[in-house]
Amino acid sequence: MLASWPPTFSTFGWSLEDSISHEQTITYRETETSDSLLPSLPSWPEVENLDSALFGAIGGGDSSMVRKLHHNASERDRRKRVNNSYSSLRSLLPPSDQMKRLSIPATVSRVLKFIPELRKEVDELFQKKEELISRIPTQTELVQPGKQRILATGGSLSAVSAIPLGDGEFAVQISTIKANKAMLSMAIEIVEEDGLLLLNSSSFESFGGRIFCHLHLQVQGSRDVDMEILREKLLLLYEKFP
């Protein structure tokens, strides 16, 4: 007969059901311990709230940056307009002041000082203009000496007057009925031969066919010019051509 061997392990008095229950308990505890070591993840609504808060913070930062960039651009444009305005203001000053590198306060101060000077100069020029206009004879006064000359010569319809303007300048007025353009060129040659510089000349024809010529002359250097002799020369020129 074969001898019966004892079992290789012992249950230490536990039944089979107790062993199974014990193994299940160990497995559950190991699983619970492993799960407790993992971090707790948020639920889906919590994730949505987190994303909204994150993107809101990022969007707020972008809005602040945009406002800052817009402010910088506006400030740059404002400074550019101010500089252009001061440059335009500086260009109104005399050339001697424009060559100086004046600061903005110095530019404003110089302009405030220059405005009264400019007004005074304009008033002086206006007064000089009125004086010159008062010295120039009217058409009636210009024709009248011509009538007196007609009585003396018996045939001329021309009149010449010479008016001093000051500072070595003279205005010569010629009234004639001849429409010969070459005569005006010859008259200019006569005044230049007498040492006068032609500054300006003009002519127009009145309704009655009379031609009026105006010569603005200036004495060159310190030469002494007898305007009465010059007037006689010009009158003889226009009497010479019928």
mmCIF file of C-alpha atoms in Angstrom:
data_model
loop_
_atom_site.group_PDB
_atom_site.id
_atom_site.type_symbol
_atom_site.label_atom_id
_atom_site.label_comp_id
_atom_site.label_asym_id
_atom_site.label_seq_id
_atom_site.Cartn_x
_atom_site.Cartn_y
_atom_site.Cartn_z
ATOM 1 C CA MET A 1 0.000 0.000 0.000
ATOM 2 C CA LEU A 2 1.154 3.499 -0.802
ATOM 3 C CA ALA A 3 1.760 5.789 2.072
ATOM 4 C CA SER A 4 -0.212 9.057 2.053
ATOM 5 C CA TRP A 5 1.965 12.217 2.005
ATOM 6 C CA PRO A 6 0.892 15.296 3.817
ATOM 7 C CA PRO A 7 0.002 18.414 1.690
ATOM 8 C CA THR A 8 2.862 20.750 0.718
ATOM 9 C CA PHE A 9 1.145 23.848 2.220
ATOM 10 C CA SER A 10 -1.084 24.461 5.101
ATOM 11 C CA THR A 11 -4.047 26.755 5.412
ATOM 12 C CA PHE A 12 -3.394 27.213 9.070
ATOM 13 C CA GLY A 13 -6.916 26.314 9.933
ATOM 14 C CA TRP A 14 -8.588 28.579 7.271
ATOM 15 C CA SER A 15 -11.305 27.170 5.159
ATOM 16 C CA LEU A 16 -11.395 27.561 1.383
ATOM 17 C CA GLU A 17 -14.009 30.295 1.510
ATOM 18 C CA ASP A 18 -11.989 32.227 4.033
ATOM 19 C CA SER A 19 -8.954 32.065 1.778
ATOM 20 C CA ILE A 20 -10.858 33.446 -1.208
ATOM 21 C CA SER A 21 -12.333 36.232 0.864
ATOM 22 C CA HIS A 22 -8.911 37.114 2.199
ATOM 23 C CA GLU A 23 -7.438 37.334 -1.310
ATOM 24 C CA GLN A 24 -10.255 39.578 -2.465
ATOM 25 C CA THR A 25 -9.669 41.896 0.462
ATOM 26 C CA ILE A 26 -5.967 42.177 -0.295
ATOM 27 C CA THR A 27 -6.651 42.861 -3.986
ATOM 28 C CA TYR A 28 -9.198 45.586 -3.144
ATOM 29 C CA ARG A 29 -6.831 47.267 -0.716
ATOM 30 C CA GLU A 30 -3.990 47.227 -3.234
ATOM 31 C CA THR A 31 -6.262 48.753 -5.866
ATOM 32 C CA GLU A 32 -7.494 51.402 -3.446
ATOM 33 C CA THR A 33 -3.939 52.227 -2.420
ATOM 34 C CA SER A 34 -2.813 52.566 -6.058
ATOM 35 C CA ASP A 35 -5.759 54.829 -6.891
ATOM 36 C CA SER A 36 -5.044 57.025 -3.908
ATOM 37 C CA LEU A 37 -1.518 57.706 -5.191
ATOM 38 C CA LEU A 38 -2.852 59.251 -8.503
ATOM 39 C CA PRO A 39 -3.742 62.975 -8.562
ATOM 40 C CA SER A 40 -7.405 63.827 -8.645
ATOM 41 C CA LEU A 41 -8.450 65.156 -12.087
ATOM 42 C CA PRO A 42 -11.123 67.839 -12.433
ATOM 43 C CA SER A 43 -14.455 67.114 -13.973
ATOM 44 C CA TRP A 44 -15.419 68.347 -17.459
ATOM 45 C CA PRO A 45 -17.365 71.456 -16.295
ATOM 46 C CA GLU A 46 -14.392 72.430 -14.169
ATOM 47 C CA VAL A 47 -12.111 72.083 -17.222
ATOM 48 C CA GLU A 48 -14.392 74.372 -19.242
ATOM 49 C CA ASN A 49 -14.357 76.991 -16.490
ATOM 50 C CA LEU A 50 -10.568 76.784 -16.294
ATOM 51 C CA ASP A 51 -10.206 77.277 -20.066
ATOM 52 C CA SER A 52 -12.537 80.278 -19.998
ATOM 53 C CA ALA A 53 -10.575 81.911 -17.195
ATOM 54 C CA LEU A 54 -7.258 81.236 -18.951
ATOM 55 C CA PHE A 55 -8.340 82.633 -22.317
ATOM 56 C CA GLY A 56 -9.981 85.586 -20.592
ATOM 57 C CA ALA A 57 -6.690 86.459 -18.930
ATOM 58 C CA ILE A 58 -4.833 86.147 -22.243
ATOM 59 C CA GLY A 59 -7.449 88.261 -24.062
ATOM 60 C CA GLY A 60 -7.270 90.918 -21.387
ATOM 61 C CA GLY A 61 -3.510 91.094 -21.797
ATOM 62 C CA ASP A 62 -3.831 91.514 -25.581
ATOM 63 C CA SER A 63 -6.391 94.312 -25.134
ATOM 64 C CA SER A 64 -4.064 96.160 -22.782
ATOM 65 C CA MET A 65 -1.203 95.793 -25.244
ATOM 66 C CA VAL A 66 -3.364 97.086 -28.113
ATOM 67 C CA ARG A 67 -4.368 100.141 -26.074
ATOM 68 C CA LYS A 68 -0.735 100.814 -25.260
ATOM 69 C CA LEU A 69 0.328 100.551 -28.915
ATOM 70 C CA HIS A 70 -2.552 102.820 -29.980
ATOM 71 C CA HIS A 71 -1.558 105.380 -27.345
ATOM 72 C CA ASN A 72 2.061 105.340 -28.524
ATOM 73 C CA ALA A 73 1.011 105.778 -32.165
ATOM 74 C CA SER A 74 -1.306 108.675 -31.280
ATOM 75 C CA GLU A 75 1.413 110.363 -29.251
ATOM 76 C CA ARG A 76 3.886 109.952 -32.123
ATOM 77 C CA ASP A 77 1.430 111.534 -34.583
ATOM 78 C CA ARG A 78 0.732 114.395 -32.174
ATOM 79 C CA ARG A 79 4.429 115.182 -31.799
ATOM 80 C CA LYS A 80 4.861 115.060 -35.568
ATOM 81 C CA ARG A 81 2.030 117.564 -36.079
ATOM 82 C CA VAL A 82 3.460 119.862 -33.418
ATOM 83 C CA ASN A 83 6.924 119.761 -35.009
ATOM 84 C CA ASN A 84 5.456 120.510 -38.441
ATOM 85 C CA SER A 85 3.538 123.470 -37.012
ATOM 86 C CA TYR A 86 6.661 124.917 -35.430
ATOM 87 C CA SER A 87 8.597 124.356 -38.667
ATOM 88 C CA SER A 88 5.953 126.310 -40.588
ATOM 89 C CA LEU A 89 6.078 129.044 -37.960
ATOM 90 C CA ARG A 90 9.877 129.185 -38.171
ATOM 91 C CA SER A 91 9.702 129.548 -41.972
ATOM 92 C CA LEU A 92 7.873 132.880 -41.528
ATOM 93 C CA LEU A 93 10.855 134.417 -39.771
ATOM 94 C CA PRO A 94 13.576 136.383 -41.613
ATOM 95 C CA PRO A 95 16.277 134.280 -43.337
ATOM 96 C CA SER A 96 18.832 135.235 -40.683
ATOM 97 C CA ASP A 97 16.650 133.661 -37.990
ATOM 98 C CA GLN A 98 15.808 130.597 -40.079
ATOM 99 C CA MET A 99 19.504 129.675 -40.276
ATOM 100 C CA LYS A 100 19.703 129.512 -36.495
ATOM 101 C CA ARG A 101 18.820 126.288 -34.706
ATOM 102 C CA LEU A 102 16.202 127.850 -32.469
ATOM 103 C CA SER A 103 14.423 125.788 -29.870
ATOM 104 C CA ILE A 104 10.636 125.754 -29.733
ATOM 105 C CA PRO A 105 10.392 128.353 -26.918
ATOM 106 C CA ALA A 106 12.960 130.557 -28.687
ATOM 107 C CA THR A 107 10.990 130.266 -31.945
ATOM 108 C CA VAL A 108 7.750 131.357 -30.286
ATOM 109 C CA SER A 109 9.522 134.256 -28.560
ATOM 110 C CA ARG A 110 11.124 135.419 -31.823
ATOM 111 C CA VAL A 111 7.807 135.238 -33.693
ATOM 112 C CA LEU A 112 6.050 137.309 -31.028
ATOM 113 C CA LYS A 113 8.798 139.899 -31.375
ATOM 114 C CA PHE A 114 8.810 139.789 -35.182
ATOM 115 C CA ILE A 115 5.063 140.371 -35.642
ATOM 116 C CA PRO A 116 5.140 144.022 -34.412
ATOM 117 C CA GLU A 117 8.229 144.657 -36.547
ATOM 118 C CA LEU A 118 6.428 143.273 -39.585
ATOM 119 C CA ARG A 119 3.343 145.377 -38.894
ATOM 120 C CA LYS A 120 5.482 148.494 -38.629
ATOM 121 C CA GLU A 121 7.176 147.707 -41.945
ATOM 122 C CA VAL A 122 3.813 147.147 -43.641
ATOM 123 C CA ASP A 123 2.522 150.478 -42.322
ATOM 124 C CA GLU A 124 5.623 152.258 -43.644
ATOM 125 C CA LEU A 125 5.227 150.660 -47.072
ATOM 126 C CA PHE A 126 1.547 151.569 -47.164
ATOM 127 C CA GLN A 127 2.373 155.174 -46.284
ATOM 128 C CA LYS A 128 5.042 155.283 -48.986
ATOM 129 C CA LYS A 129 2.560 153.912 -51.497
ATOM 130 C CA GLU A 130 0.053 156.638 -50.639
ATOM 131 C CA GLU A 131 2.744 159.295 -51.069
ATOM 132 C CA LEU A 132 3.725 157.913 -54.471
ATOM 133 C CA ILE A 133 0.118 157.787 -55.617
ATOM 134 C CA SER A 134 -0.414 161.379 -54.553
ATOM 135 C CA ARG A 135 2.618 162.464 -56.611
ATOM 136 C CA ILE A 136 1.529 160.725 -59.816
ATOM 137 C CA PRO A 137 -0.695 163.008 -61.897
ATOM 138 C CA THR A 138 -4.041 161.882 -63.163
ATOM 139 C CA GLN A 139 -4.748 161.409 -66.855
ATOM 140 C CA THR A 140 -6.345 164.848 -67.031
ATOM 141 C CA GLU A 141 -3.338 166.502 -65.421
ATOM 142 C CA LEU A 142 -1.016 164.555 -67.708
ATOM 143 C CA VAL A 143 -2.813 165.628 -70.867
ATOM 144 C CA GLN A 144 -2.997 169.294 -69.839
ATOM 145 C CA PRO A 145 0.782 169.954 -70.159
ATOM 146 C CA GLY A 146 0.549 168.401 -73.590
ATOM 147 C CA LYS A 147 -2.068 170.962 -74.593
ATOM 148 C CA GLN A 148 0.209 173.743 -73.439
ATOM 149 C CA ARG A 149 3.006 172.221 -75.499
ATOM 150 C CA ILE A 150 0.716 172.088 -78.516
ATOM 151 C CA LEU A 151 0.235 175.816 -78.322
ATOM 152 C CA ALA A 152 3.985 176.293 -78.264
ATOM 153 C CA THR A 153 4.887 173.884 -81.049
ATOM 154 C CA GLY A 154 1.676 173.947 -83.005
ATOM 155 C CA GLY A 155 1.495 170.226 -83.747
ATOM 156 C CA SER A 156 2.369 167.824 -80.919
ATOM 157 C CA LEU A 157 -0.231 165.774 -79.116
ATOM 158 C CA SER A 158 2.244 164.255 -76.640
ATOM 159 C CA ALA A 159 2.979 165.071 -73.008
ATOM 160 C CA VAL A 160 5.833 164.024 -70.723
ATOM 161 C CA SER A 161 6.160 164.478 -66.972
ATOM 162 C CA ALA A 162 8.958 163.455 -64.586
ATOM 163 C CA ILE A 163 8.192 162.959 -60.894
ATOM 164 C CA PRO A 164 10.837 162.341 -58.187
ATOM 165 C CA LEU A 165 9.958 159.434 -55.871
ATOM 166 C CA GLY A 166 12.854 159.677 -53.421
ATOM 167 C CA ASP A 167 15.942 157.535 -52.868
ATOM 168 C CA GLY A 168 17.162 158.401 -56.364
ATOM 169 C CA GLU A 169 14.024 157.045 -58.067
ATOM 170 C CA PHE A 170 11.858 158.816 -60.639
ATOM 171 C CA ALA A 171 8.607 158.115 -62.439
ATOM 172 C CA VAL A 172 8.300 159.277 -66.039
ATOM 173 C CA GLN A 173 4.793 159.470 -67.514
ATOM 174 C CA ILE A 174 4.335 159.715 -71.278
ATOM 175 C CA SER A 175 1.016 160.401 -72.973
ATOM 176 C CA THR A 176 0.747 160.201 -76.753
ATOM 177 C CA ILE A 177 -1.620 159.245 -79.527
ATOM 178 C CA LYS A 178 1.018 157.498 -81.616
ATOM 179 C CA ALA A 179 0.946 153.711 -81.487
ATOM 180 C CA ASN A 180 4.551 153.208 -82.599
ATOM 181 C CA LYS A 181 6.066 150.582 -80.274
ATOM 182 C CA ALA A 182 9.601 151.439 -81.397
ATOM 183 C CA MET A 183 9.263 154.867 -79.798
ATOM 184 C CA LEU A 184 9.079 153.336 -76.312
ATOM 185 C CA SER A 185 12.316 151.441 -76.972
ATOM 186 C CA MET A 186 13.964 154.645 -78.131
ATOM 187 C CA ALA A 187 12.731 156.446 -75.001
ATOM 188 C CA ILE A 188 14.305 153.750 -72.819
ATOM 189 C CA GLU A 189 17.606 154.185 -74.682
ATOM 190 C CA ILE A 190 17.528 157.932 -73.967
ATOM 191 C CA VAL A 191 17.012 157.523 -70.206
ATOM 192 C CA GLU A 192 19.759 154.874 -70.028
ATOM 193 C CA GLU A 193 22.178 157.187 -71.860
ATOM 194 C CA ASP A 194 21.527 159.821 -69.180
ATOM 195 C CA GLY A 195 22.654 157.394 -66.445
ATOM 196 C CA LEU A 196 19.272 156.087 -65.351
ATOM 197 C CA LEU A 197 18.458 152.444 -64.704
ATOM 198 C CA LEU A 198 15.071 151.180 -65.847
ATOM 199 C CA LEU A 199 13.394 149.325 -62.973
ATOM 200 C CA ASN A 200 10.007 148.778 -64.570
ATOM 201 C CA SER A 201 7.928 149.886 -67.546
ATOM 202 C CA SER A 202 4.298 149.541 -68.527
ATOM 203 C CA SER A 203 1.861 150.996 -71.050
ATOM 204 C CA PHE A 204 -1.854 150.899 -71.736
ATOM 205 C CA GLU A 205 -4.297 152.445 -74.183
ATOM 206 C CA SER A 206 -7.267 154.443 -73.002
ATOM 207 C CA PHE A 207 -10.756 154.338 -74.489
ATOM 208 C CA GLY A 208 -10.112 157.419 -76.611
ATOM 209 C CA GLY A 209 -7.063 155.876 -78.292
ATOM 210 C CA ARG A 210 -4.493 157.731 -76.189
ATOM 211 C CA ILE A 211 -1.483 155.685 -75.066
ATOM 212 C CA PHE A 212 0.017 156.100 -71.597
ATOM 213 C CA CYS A 213 3.529 154.848 -70.821
ATOM 214 C CA HIS A 214 5.038 154.604 -67.356
ATOM 215 C CA LEU A 215 8.787 154.336 -66.707
ATOM 216 C CA HIS A 216 10.148 153.636 -63.222
ATOM 217 C CA LEU A 217 13.771 154.836 -63.171
ATOM 218 C CA GLN A 218 16.640 154.978 -60.707
ATOM 219 C CA VAL A 219 19.801 157.067 -60.803
ATOM 220 C CA GLN A 220 22.964 154.949 -61.015
ATOM 221 C CA GLY A 221 25.633 155.816 -58.491
ATOM 222 C CA SER A 222 26.057 159.453 -57.552
ATOM 223 C CA ARG A 223 25.328 160.938 -60.962
ATOM 224 C CA ASP A 224 23.313 164.133 -61.059
ATOM 225 C CA VAL A 225 20.483 163.926 -63.585
ATOM 226 C CA ASP A 226 18.453 166.940 -64.639
ATOM 227 C CA MET A 227 14.953 165.530 -65.004
ATOM 228 C CA GLU A 228 13.701 168.652 -66.791
ATOM 229 C CA ILE A 229 16.274 168.168 -69.562
ATOM 230 C CA LEU A 230 15.341 164.471 -69.726
ATOM 231 C CA ARG A 231 11.675 165.397 -70.051
ATOM 232 C CA GLU A 232 12.468 167.763 -72.925
ATOM 233 C CA LYS A 233 14.448 165.042 -74.716
ATOM 234 C CA LEU A 234 11.570 162.583 -74.465
ATOM 235 C CA LEU A 235 9.063 165.170 -75.611
ATOM 236 C CA LEU A 236 11.214 166.035 -78.636
ATOM 237 C CA LEU A 237 11.391 162.327 -79.436
ATOM 238 C CA TYR A 238 7.616 162.031 -79.652
ATOM 239 C CA GLU A 239 7.350 165.337 -81.549
ATOM 240 C CA LYS A 240 9.889 164.115 -84.072
ATOM 241 C CA PHE A 241 7.622 161.363 -85.375
ATOM 242 C CA PRO A 242 4.335 162.719 -86.834
#
